[in-house]
Amino acid sequence: MGSSHLRPRTAMAIRARLGFVILLSLFFSATLSTALYEDQVGLADWHHKYIGKVKHAVFHTQKTGRKRVVVSTEENVVASLDLRTGFIFWRNVLGKNDHIDQVDIALGKYVVTLSSGGSILRAWNLPDGQMIWESTLPVSTLSKSSLYVLANMNVGKDNLILVFGGSSIHALSSMDGQIVWRKELSIDSLEIQQIFQPHDSDIINAVGFVGSSEFVVYQISYRTGEVMQQSKASFESGFCGEASLVFDNLVVALDASKSSLVSISFKNEVINFHQINLSDLVPDFSGKVTLLPLKFNGMLAIEIASSILLLRVKGANELEFVEKISHPFAFSDALPLSKEQQAFAILQHDESKIHFKVKSDNDLRNEILKETIQMDSQRGNIEKVFINNYIRTDRTHGFRFLVVMEDHSLLLIQQGEIVWSREDGLASIVDSTTSELPVEKEGVSVAEVEHNLFEWLKGHLLKLKGTLMLASPDEVAAIQAIRLKSSEKNKMTRDHNGFRKLIIVLTRAGKVLALHTGDGRVVWSVLLPALRRSETCGNPFALRVYQWQVPHHHAMHENPSVLVVGRCGHGFDAPGIFSIVDSYTGKVQNSLILEHSVSHIMPLPLTDSTEQRLHLIIDAKLQAHLYPKNSDSLKHFFNEMPNIYWYSVEVEKNKIKGYSLESKAELDTAEEYVFQAKELWSIIFPSESEKIAVTATRKMNEIVHTQAKVVADQDVMYKYVSKNILFVATVAPKAAGEIGSATPEEALLYAYLIDTVSGRILHRVCHQGAQGPVHAVVSENWVVYHYFNLRAHRYEMSVIEIYDQSRADNKDVWKLVLGKHNLTAPVSLYSRPDVMVKSQSYFFTHSVKSMAVTATAKGITSKQLLIGTIGDQVLALDKRFLDPRRSVNPTQSEKEEGIIPLTDSLPIVPQSYITHSLQVEGLRSMVTIPAKLESTTLVFSYGVDLFFTRIAPSRTYDSLTEDFSYALLLITIVVLVAAIFVTWALSEKKELKEKWR
Amino acid sequence: MSEGWCCGRSLALFALVILLPIWIARGFQSDELLQDDEEFGLEGGRPAAGPKPSTNPVRSPIRRRPDLDPPSGSADSNSVQFSLEHNLGGSEFSPAGTFTARLKSWSHGGQTLTKLRFSRNALTEGEKRAFERLLKEDGHYTIRVPSNVLNPSGEDYVISSVRARCIPRESLDEHFVIHTDGVNIIAVNYGSAGACRYPRLLRYPAKWSFTSYTVLKNSEQAPRTPTFAEELLAGEDGLGEGVKPPEKSFWAKYWLYLVPLGFIVMNAMTQAMNMPEEQQVAGQSTSQGQVAQRAPTTTTTTTTTVRRR
């Protein structure tokens, strides 16, 4: 009796004591709130705003001074920038597929954008970017639409906005976006080329082509859309569709063979064609001509054999040669200087210099302005230029140029100087990786960083004042400034906690940039020569960036480097591009165009003796190419060759295939680094019922701390921890479209867990009435996926956890605690797996753009899911909420384990947004990087904007917070020591007295 | 509640649909069909740990038929056959056996495969030699079956492989898990019947014949998302309390008070233990009057007493 009582009591006592210790440690870990306080914003996080590559720019020079430029970009952003600083006044990011076709300003107060293939017209308020109106136009998607805002007829009058494309013209009121009239010109295959309004008339002229040989001119009433006059003429040798409006009554077009120009003059229903002989202008002319868009009255730009000719049109059949320009170059549109005078700019690249020329139509031979500036070679060639004028102090015309470069950066140039520049290539990051900073060298001490001891003391005194709430508002502001400007986080050396790193990003323009995690500044940038357009590679694009060399032990003196992989052209069989870049300096170490294509890149967990990581590149012909090509890497590779497996997902064919490498009998020296693939397994999804929606795998560098999970009642469950788990979700083809396109009965979602070595389907589960878009994240032994439940009309998140049953007999917790457990015995994936699966689904309010999971250095800290919400914010959700073992009434022991009672939906706590009040516009991806400090994960999320922060999913239990007041601690200790001495002296005295008594 | 009723109703309807023609046709095949039903209901369950045919939820006929006798269901219209082909290291696949399955049509139009049987062809001498070579070089033994069993196109095959050294035990033990979706085979998981220890040792089987176990698997249905009516009601109130923080244990809630309390109690206890002693000491060393005088002050000086000891 007595003994049976004793056991539980001691157990309870132990537990209580344990709990006490844990709670105590929790208490000392200071921060008791997961959210940020207002004054902590910006301490560990930064947010940079970008807009992307500028497509159109409209200058707005209000009389009242504030100078702005409105731009639209390839990232579907409409933004208003400050012309003096380049800062964003406002910006609006349109949807992912809502590409902006054109942008203009109407009524002097609205920015009008035409998007989605000419079907959506929106007006934004110029000062603040609020949307004023939006109207949807019924447009056939086949033709390209354009926008034409009619010039001010009379002040105060409602001006019309014309949208034309194909054979229809819409006229919309610029006040409210109502369609005033709509004209469907009932001729088949009509392509309206241009709409213009002759001066001070109520008539709009529309010119276009019917088919390939007929030219049409319409005169349409401005008020009603009625066709007043219509004239047509056909040209026997036909047109190719390119045309340029030179004067109000003259169009120059290219003929069907693209080898000669045709001028078309029209006046009062009479249309005349004149074939222009180019051999008069260019003596030995042959080949094809391209008409370049140059919106300048009386001027024409043509491209012949890679040189550009500027021509002046003097009459219907008379051209005058003005200037010859060679690549690379850029033209601006015409800029009206006065009623009669127009100007335009020609920019020409000459190695590292750019020559600016501004010409006006008064005197085409000479320039109004001629400037030359030195340009950073890492910006590449000039791509676009927009010109704007201002009145100088001496009453002459000054010009500023908004220049878009090859690396998508945007610059403003005035008076031969770069006034500001924006690194807008960062809005289109393709891939990213990280690199450690160099180790701190001897001689760099704290004092140097903190200037001097006095400053340091002053800072800490201020902090102490703040802590004791004695600081005045001014001092509080000073404290905040000190904290934000802390030079500690921006140092260029490695820190103890691993917070300072370089994030190396690859942009769509083929530029590699290194960002410092402290403040996100660009440490270096390089426009990769291999990823630039050239004769050998016409259409290169960047694919991925990998860590190539991370020196640890052997090659400590060398800098780490990254590998950038690209492809020449968009086809899978296009040759690959390979570039190795130094992570510290940005120097390109090696660059080559591969002889084979790149369809799959596998960084292997092997390095050669110089710590270069081995990479296997699989080409379209299923040959594996080993890099780096040296005998040392080959030696390492051969040891592991029988254990190398990979898989490919063929989404169009609905197949997943697994491969290994064919062992090589004979060694051919030329093909030494090329290996043949051998198909090992295949999974074929029936195309009538399933379609691959998403695949997800674990991160290769993820670390799992423990394979065992101790559940309630001292029971042990073994996680099925395999790096080779592939999660695949398939949806019914009928329900592959948008939500609502299928009924719940038609919609099915299958979730698979597949072992990629043996091709085994470990688990297969069907969700009825569920459909995509599916987002999934795999970590440790679980997968979480997000989809839409048509039956419940809600988004849902499901979790699958997979446990290994074959080791379930090893239940002794003590063995596990003491490390006696035999967990290191090799496991073969060829054995028949004996797995147990637990799963659960929960409702989730938001739709999701992207999902990720936190990663820490040792994998001890509990995990959080990072969810990129539709509002472009990042939400951190504890994995505990997605535990399949949650039940409605958890038992006492389950409660102690930390299992949350079951709810049907997942909570969204406003404080758990790690982006706090910010938005990462156009959020595409989130990357988690473990810091050296176990509790902390670095999160880098990118889209149009960049956002970086660090989060501690289980709070910072292993370090003091940054705002910990050391001064307070010091003072407390001093006071305590003093108190001890005082009391000691007092007690001595008292004792003495006692003894004398 | 209503759902259960609904299911019950549809089950009843289903039974009616099935039983009606049977009743009309005086029930010849009724037994078999119903048996099928039961067996189908078990399918898709997790296969038991050991390949024991008696406990395995799915039939695993250990039938080796070197001569391919005409399958029993071949006269039946609802029986399908598809062949297993294997590859012993070369590039060519050759026939290695035949699967026979029964095609079951459902009232809602779908078809599924049930009652899978497998007959393995005996290994020829050449194949045996090839297999031995595979064992020696630790190569992959690959098998394939057509992905569409009804009309095999000859192009789409579902392939699976295992290291040849995993297979031999007493005989050549193999284990098939065939994942199907209706009449389509999504994947075949081929492997040894038991575990395959990692340093794979070269071992030849005692008997050069296959012992096959087959399992047919369909997908599981995901559990429905739990819905709580109470929560919905609360949600309708528009209050949306948000999440309650997880319930804390007693200690977690009140440790802040309990710890000082513990100290106080401890202090008091030591005091209580010291007190009689001191009184004794005091009583011995001083006169009665002094004790009476000093008694009220004892409590205040306890700390010094403790320190002194």
Coordinates of C-alpha atoms in Angstrom, one line a residue, chain B:
Chain B
M1 CA -27.3 13.0 -37.6
S2 CA -28.8 13.8 -40.9
E3 CA -25.8 12.7 -42.7
G4 CA -25.8 9.3 -41.1
W5 CA -29.4 9.0 -42.1
C6 CA -28.5 10.1 -45.6
C7 CA -25.7 7.5 -45.8
G8 CA -28.1 4.9 -44.4
R9 CA -30.6 5.8 -47.0
S10 CA -28.2 5.7 -49.9
L11 CA -26.9 2.4 -48.7
A12 CA -30.3 1.0 -48.6
L13 CA -31.0 2.4 -52.0
F14 CA -27.8 0.8 -53.2
A15 CA -28.7 -2.5 -51.8
L16 CA -32.1 -2.2 -53.4
V17 CA -30.5 -1.5 -56.8
I18 CA -28.3 -4.4 -56.5
L19 CA -30.8 -6.8 -55.0
L20 CA -33.6 -6.0 -57.4
P21 CA -32.2 -7.5 -60.5
I22 CA -30.8 -10.4 -58.5
W23 CA -34.2 -11.0 -57.1
I24 CA -35.7 -10.9 -60.6
A25 CA -33.0 -13.2 -61.9
R26 CA -33.6 -15.6 -59.0
G27 CA -30.2 -14.7 -57.5
F28 CA -27.4 -16.7 -59.1
Q29 CA -24.5 -14.3 -58.6
S30 CA -25.9 -12.6 -55.6
D31 CA -23.6 -14.5 -53.2
E32 CA -20.5 -13.6 -55.0
L33 CA -21.3 -10.0 -55.5
L34 CA -22.1 -9.4 -51.9
Q35 CA -19.0 -11.2 -50.9
D36 CA -17.1 -8.9 -53.2
D37 CA -18.7 -6.0 -51.5
E38 CA -17.5 -7.0 -48.1
E39 CA -14.0 -7.6 -49.3
F40 CA -14.0 -4.3 -51.1
G41 CA -14.9 -2.6 -47.9
L42 CA -11.8 -3.9 -46.3
E43 CA -9.6 -2.8 -49.1
G44 CA -7.4 0.2 -48.8
G45 CA -6.8 -0.6 -45.2
R46 CA -3.2 -0.7 -44.0
P47 CA -1.6 -4.0 -44.8
A48 CA -0.7 -5.9 -41.6
A49 CA 2.9 -5.8 -40.6
G50 CA 3.7 -9.3 -41.5
P51 CA 2.8 -10.9 -44.8
K52 CA 0.5 -13.4 -43.2
P53 CA -2.1 -14.3 -45.8
S54 CA -4.7 -15.0 -43.1
T55 CA -4.5 -11.6 -41.5
N56 CA -3.7 -9.6 -44.6
P57 CA -6.9 -7.7 -45.5
V58 CA -6.3 -8.3 -49.2
R59 CA -6.0 -11.6 -50.9
S60 CA -2.5 -12.7 -51.3
P61 CA -2.7 -15.9 -53.2
I62 CA 0.6 -17.6 -53.1
R63 CA -0.1 -19.3 -56.3
R64 CA 2.7 -20.1 -58.6
R65 CA 1.5 -21.5 -61.8
P66 CA 4.3 -22.3 -64.2
D67 CA 1.8 -23.3 -66.8
L68 CA -0.7 -20.6 -67.4
D69 CA -4.0 -22.3 -67.1
P70 CA -6.8 -20.4 -68.6
P71 CA -8.0 -17.9 -66.0
S72 CA -11.2 -18.9 -64.3
G73 CA -12.8 -15.6 -65.2
S74 CA -11.8 -15.4 -68.8
A75 CA -15.2 -16.6 -69.9
D76 CA -16.6 -13.9 -67.7
S77 CA -17.0 -10.6 -69.4
N78 CA -16.0 -8.7 -66.2
S79 CA -12.5 -10.2 -65.8
V80 CA -9.3 -8.6 -67.0
Q81 CA -5.9 -9.9 -67.4
F82 CA -2.7 -7.9 -67.7
S83 CA 0.8 -9.1 -67.8
L84 CA 3.8 -8.3 -65.7
E85 CA 7.0 -7.8 -67.5
H86 CA 10.5 -7.7 -66.0
N87 CA 13.9 -6.5 -66.9
L88 CA 16.9 -8.3 -65.7
G89 CA 19.6 -5.8 -66.3
G90 CA 19.3 -5.4 -70.1
S91 CA 17.2 -2.9 -71.9
E92 CA 14.4 -5.2 -72.9
F93 CA 11.4 -6.2 -70.9
S94 CA 10.1 -9.7 -71.1
P95 CA 6.9 -11.2 -69.8
A96 CA 7.2 -12.6 -66.3
G97 CA 3.7 -13.3 -65.2
T98 CA 0.0 -12.5 -65.4
F99 CA -2.3 -10.6 -63.1
T100 CA -6.0 -11.5 -63.2
A101 CA -8.5 -9.2 -61.7
R102 CA -12.2 -8.9 -61.6
L103 CA -13.8 -5.8 -62.9
K104 CA -16.5 -4.5 -60.7
S105 CA -19.0 -2.0 -62.0
W106 CA -20.6 0.4 -59.7
S107 CA -24.1 1.9 -59.9
H108 CA -22.6 5.4 -60.3
G109 CA -20.8 4.3 -63.4
G110 CA -17.3 3.7 -62.1
Q111 CA -15.4 0.6 -62.4
T112 CA -12.9 -0.9 -60.0
L113 CA -10.5 -3.8 -59.9
T114 CA -11.0 -6.4 -57.2
K115 CA -9.9 -10.0 -56.6
L116 CA -6.5 -9.7 -57.8
R117 CA -4.7 -12.9 -58.6
F118 CA -1.2 -13.3 -59.8
S119 CA 0.6 -16.1 -61.5
R120 CA 4.3 -16.0 -62.0
N121 CA 6.1 -17.7 -64.9
A122 CA 8.9 -19.9 -63.9
L123 CA 12.4 -18.5 -64.5
T124 CA 14.1 -19.8 -67.5
E125 CA 17.8 -20.8 -67.3
G126 CA 18.8 -17.6 -69.1
E127 CA 16.7 -15.5 -66.7
K128 CA 18.2 -17.3 -63.8
R129 CA 21.7 -16.5 -65.0
A130 CA 20.8 -12.9 -65.6
F131 CA 19.3 -12.8 -62.1
E132 CA 22.5 -14.2 -60.7
R133 CA 24.5 -11.6 -62.5
L134 CA 22.2 -8.9 -61.0
L135 CA 22.8 -10.3 -57.6
K136 CA 26.5 -10.1 -58.1
E137 CA 26.6 -6.6 -59.2
D138 CA 23.9 -5.4 -56.8
G139 CA 21.8 -4.2 -59.7
H140 CA 18.2 -3.2 -60.0
Y141 CA 15.5 -5.7 -60.8
T142 CA 12.8 -3.8 -62.6
I143 CA 9.2 -4.8 -63.3
R144 CA 6.4 -3.1 -65.2
V145 CA 2.7 -3.4 -65.7
P146 CA 0.4 -1.4 -68.1
S147 CA -1.1 1.7 -66.5
N148 CA -4.4 1.2 -68.2
V149 CA -5.4 -2.4 -67.8
L150 CA -8.5 -2.3 -70.0
N151 CA -6.8 -1.1 -73.1
P152 CA -3.1 -1.2 -72.7
S153 CA -1.7 1.3 -75.2
G154 CA 1.7 -0.3 -75.1
E155 CA 3.3 3.0 -74.1
D156 CA 2.3 3.9 -70.6
Y157 CA 3.8 1.5 -68.2
V158 CA 4.0 1.8 -64.5
I159 CA 7.5 0.8 -63.5
S160 CA 9.0 -0.2 -60.2
S161 CA 12.4 -1.5 -59.2
V162 CA 14.2 -3.0 -56.3
R163 CA 17.8 -4.0 -55.7
A164 CA 18.0 -7.6 -56.7
R165 CA 19.8 -8.5 -53.4
C166 CA 16.7 -7.6 -51.5
I167 CA 14.6 -10.4 -52.9
P168 CA 16.3 -13.7 -52.1
R169 CA 15.3 -15.4 -48.9
E170 CA 14.4 -19.0 -48.8
S171 CA 12.9 -18.6 -52.2
L172 CA 12.6 -15.4 -54.1
D173 CA 10.1 -13.4 -52.1
E174 CA 8.4 -10.5 -53.7
H175 CA 5.7 -8.2 -52.6
F176 CA 3.5 -6.1 -54.9
V177 CA 1.4 -3.2 -53.8
I178 CA -0.7 -2.0 -56.6
H179 CA -2.3 1.4 -56.3
T180 CA -5.3 1.7 -58.4
D181 CA -7.8 4.4 -59.2
G182 CA -10.8 2.8 -60.9
V183 CA -9.3 0.7 -63.6
N184 CA -6.1 2.6 -63.8
I185 CA -3.0 1.5 -62.1
I186 CA -1.3 4.6 -60.7
A187 CA 1.8 2.8 -59.3
V188 CA 3.2 -0.5 -58.4
N189 CA 5.4 -0.7 -55.4
Y190 CA 7.6 -3.7 -55.8
G191 CA 9.9 -4.9 -53.1
S192 CA 11.0 -7.7 -50.9
A193 CA 8.5 -9.3 -48.6
G194 CA 10.4 -8.4 -45.5
A195 CA 13.1 -6.0 -44.6
C196 CA 16.1 -5.3 -46.7
R197 CA 19.1 -4.8 -44.5
Y198 CA 21.4 -2.2 -45.6
P199 CA 24.8 -3.6 -46.2
R200 CA 23.2 -5.8 -48.8
L201 CA 25.1 -9.1 -48.8
L202 CA 25.3 -11.4 -51.7
R203 CA 23.1 -14.4 -51.0
Y204 CA 21.5 -16.9 -53.4
P205 CA 18.1 -18.3 -52.7
A206 CA 17.7 -21.9 -51.9
K207 CA 14.8 -22.2 -54.4
W208 CA 14.8 -20.4 -57.7
S209 CA 11.2 -19.7 -57.7
F210 CA 9.1 -16.7 -56.7
T211 CA 6.8 -16.5 -53.8
S212 CA 4.5 -13.6 -54.5
Y213 CA 2.3 -11.5 -52.3
T214 CA 0.0 -9.0 -53.8
V215 CA -1.9 -6.2 -52.3
L216 CA -4.4 -4.0 -54.1
K217 CA -4.8 -0.5 -52.7
N218 CA -7.3 2.2 -53.3
S219 CA -7.1 5.7 -51.9
E220 CA -8.4 6.5 -48.4
Q221 CA -11.0 9.1 -47.8
A222 CA -9.8 12.0 -45.8
P223 CA -11.6 12.6 -42.6
R224 CA -14.0 15.4 -42.7
T225 CA -13.0 18.7 -41.2
P226 CA -14.7 18.9 -37.8
T227 CA -17.3 21.6 -37.5
F228 CA -18.6 22.8 -34.2
A229 CA -22.0 24.2 -34.1
E230 CA -21.3 26.2 -30.9
E231 CA -18.5 28.0 -32.5
L232 CA -20.6 28.9 -35.5
L233 CA -23.2 30.3 -33.2
A234 CA -20.6 32.3 -31.4
G235 CA -19.3 33.5 -34.7
E236 CA -22.7 34.6 -35.7
D237 CA -22.9 36.8 -32.7
G238 CA -20.2 38.8 -34.4
L239 CA -18.1 38.9 -31.4
G240 CA -15.4 36.5 -32.7
E241 CA -13.7 36.1 -29.4
G242 CA -10.5 35.0 -31.1
V243 CA -8.5 32.1 -29.7
K244 CA -8.3 31.5 -26.1
P245 CA -4.8 30.9 -25.1
P246 CA -4.2 27.2 -24.3
E247 CA -5.3 26.3 -20.9
K248 CA -2.5 26.6 -18.4
S249 CA -1.8 24.3 -15.6
F250 CA -2.1 25.3 -12.0
W251 CA 1.6 25.8 -11.7
A252 CA 1.9 27.8 -14.8
K253 CA -0.8 30.2 -13.6
Y254 CA 0.1 30.7 -10.0
W255 CA 3.8 30.0 -9.7
L256 CA 4.4 33.7 -9.3
Y257 CA 2.5 33.6 -6.0
L258 CA 3.5 30.1 -5.0
V259 CA 7.2 30.6 -5.1
P260 CA 7.3 33.4 -2.6
L261 CA 4.6 31.6 -0.6
G262 CA 6.9 28.6 -0.5
F263 CA 9.8 30.7 0.7
I264 CA 7.6 32.2 3.4
V265 CA 6.4 28.8 4.5
M266 CA 10.0 27.5 4.5
N267 CA 11.1 30.5 6.5
A268 CA 8.2 30.0 8.9
M269 CA 9.0 26.4 9.3
T270 CA 12.7 27.0 10.1
Q271 CA 11.5 29.6 12.5
A272 CA 9.1 27.2 14.1
M273 CA 11.9 24.6 14.4
N274 CA 14.3 27.1 15.8
M275 CA 11.9 28.7 18.2
P276 CA 11.5 26.1 20.9
E277 CA 15.2 25.6 20.9
E278 CA 15.9 29.2 21.4
Q279 CA 13.3 29.5 24.0
Q280 CA 15.0 26.6 25.8
V281 CA 18.3 28.2 25.5
A282 CA 16.9 31.5 26.6
G283 CA 15.2 29.9 29.5
Q284 CA 18.3 28.2 30.6
S285 CA 20.6 31.2 30.4
T286 CA 18.4 33.9 31.8
S287 CA 16.2 34.5 34.7
Q288 CA 12.4 34.2 34.6
G289 CA 11.8 37.9 34.6
Q290 CA 14.1 38.5 31.7
V291 CA 12.3 35.9 29.7
A292 CA 9.0 37.6 30.4
Q293 CA 10.5 40.9 29.3
R294 CA 12.1 39.6 26.1
A295 CA 9.4 37.3 25.0
P296 CA 7.7 39.8 22.7
T297 CA 10.9 40.6 20.8
T298 CA 11.9 37.0 20.0
T299 CA 10.0 37.0 16.7
T300 CA 11.9 40.0 15.4
T301 CA 15.3 38.6 16.1
T302 CA 14.8 35.1 14.7
T303 CA 16.8 35.9 11.6
T304 CA 19.9 36.7 13.6
T305 CA 19.5 33.6 15.6
V306 CA 19.4 31.6 12.5
R307 CA 22.4 33.2 11.1
R308 CA 24.3 32.7 14.3
R309 CA 23.8 29.0 14.2

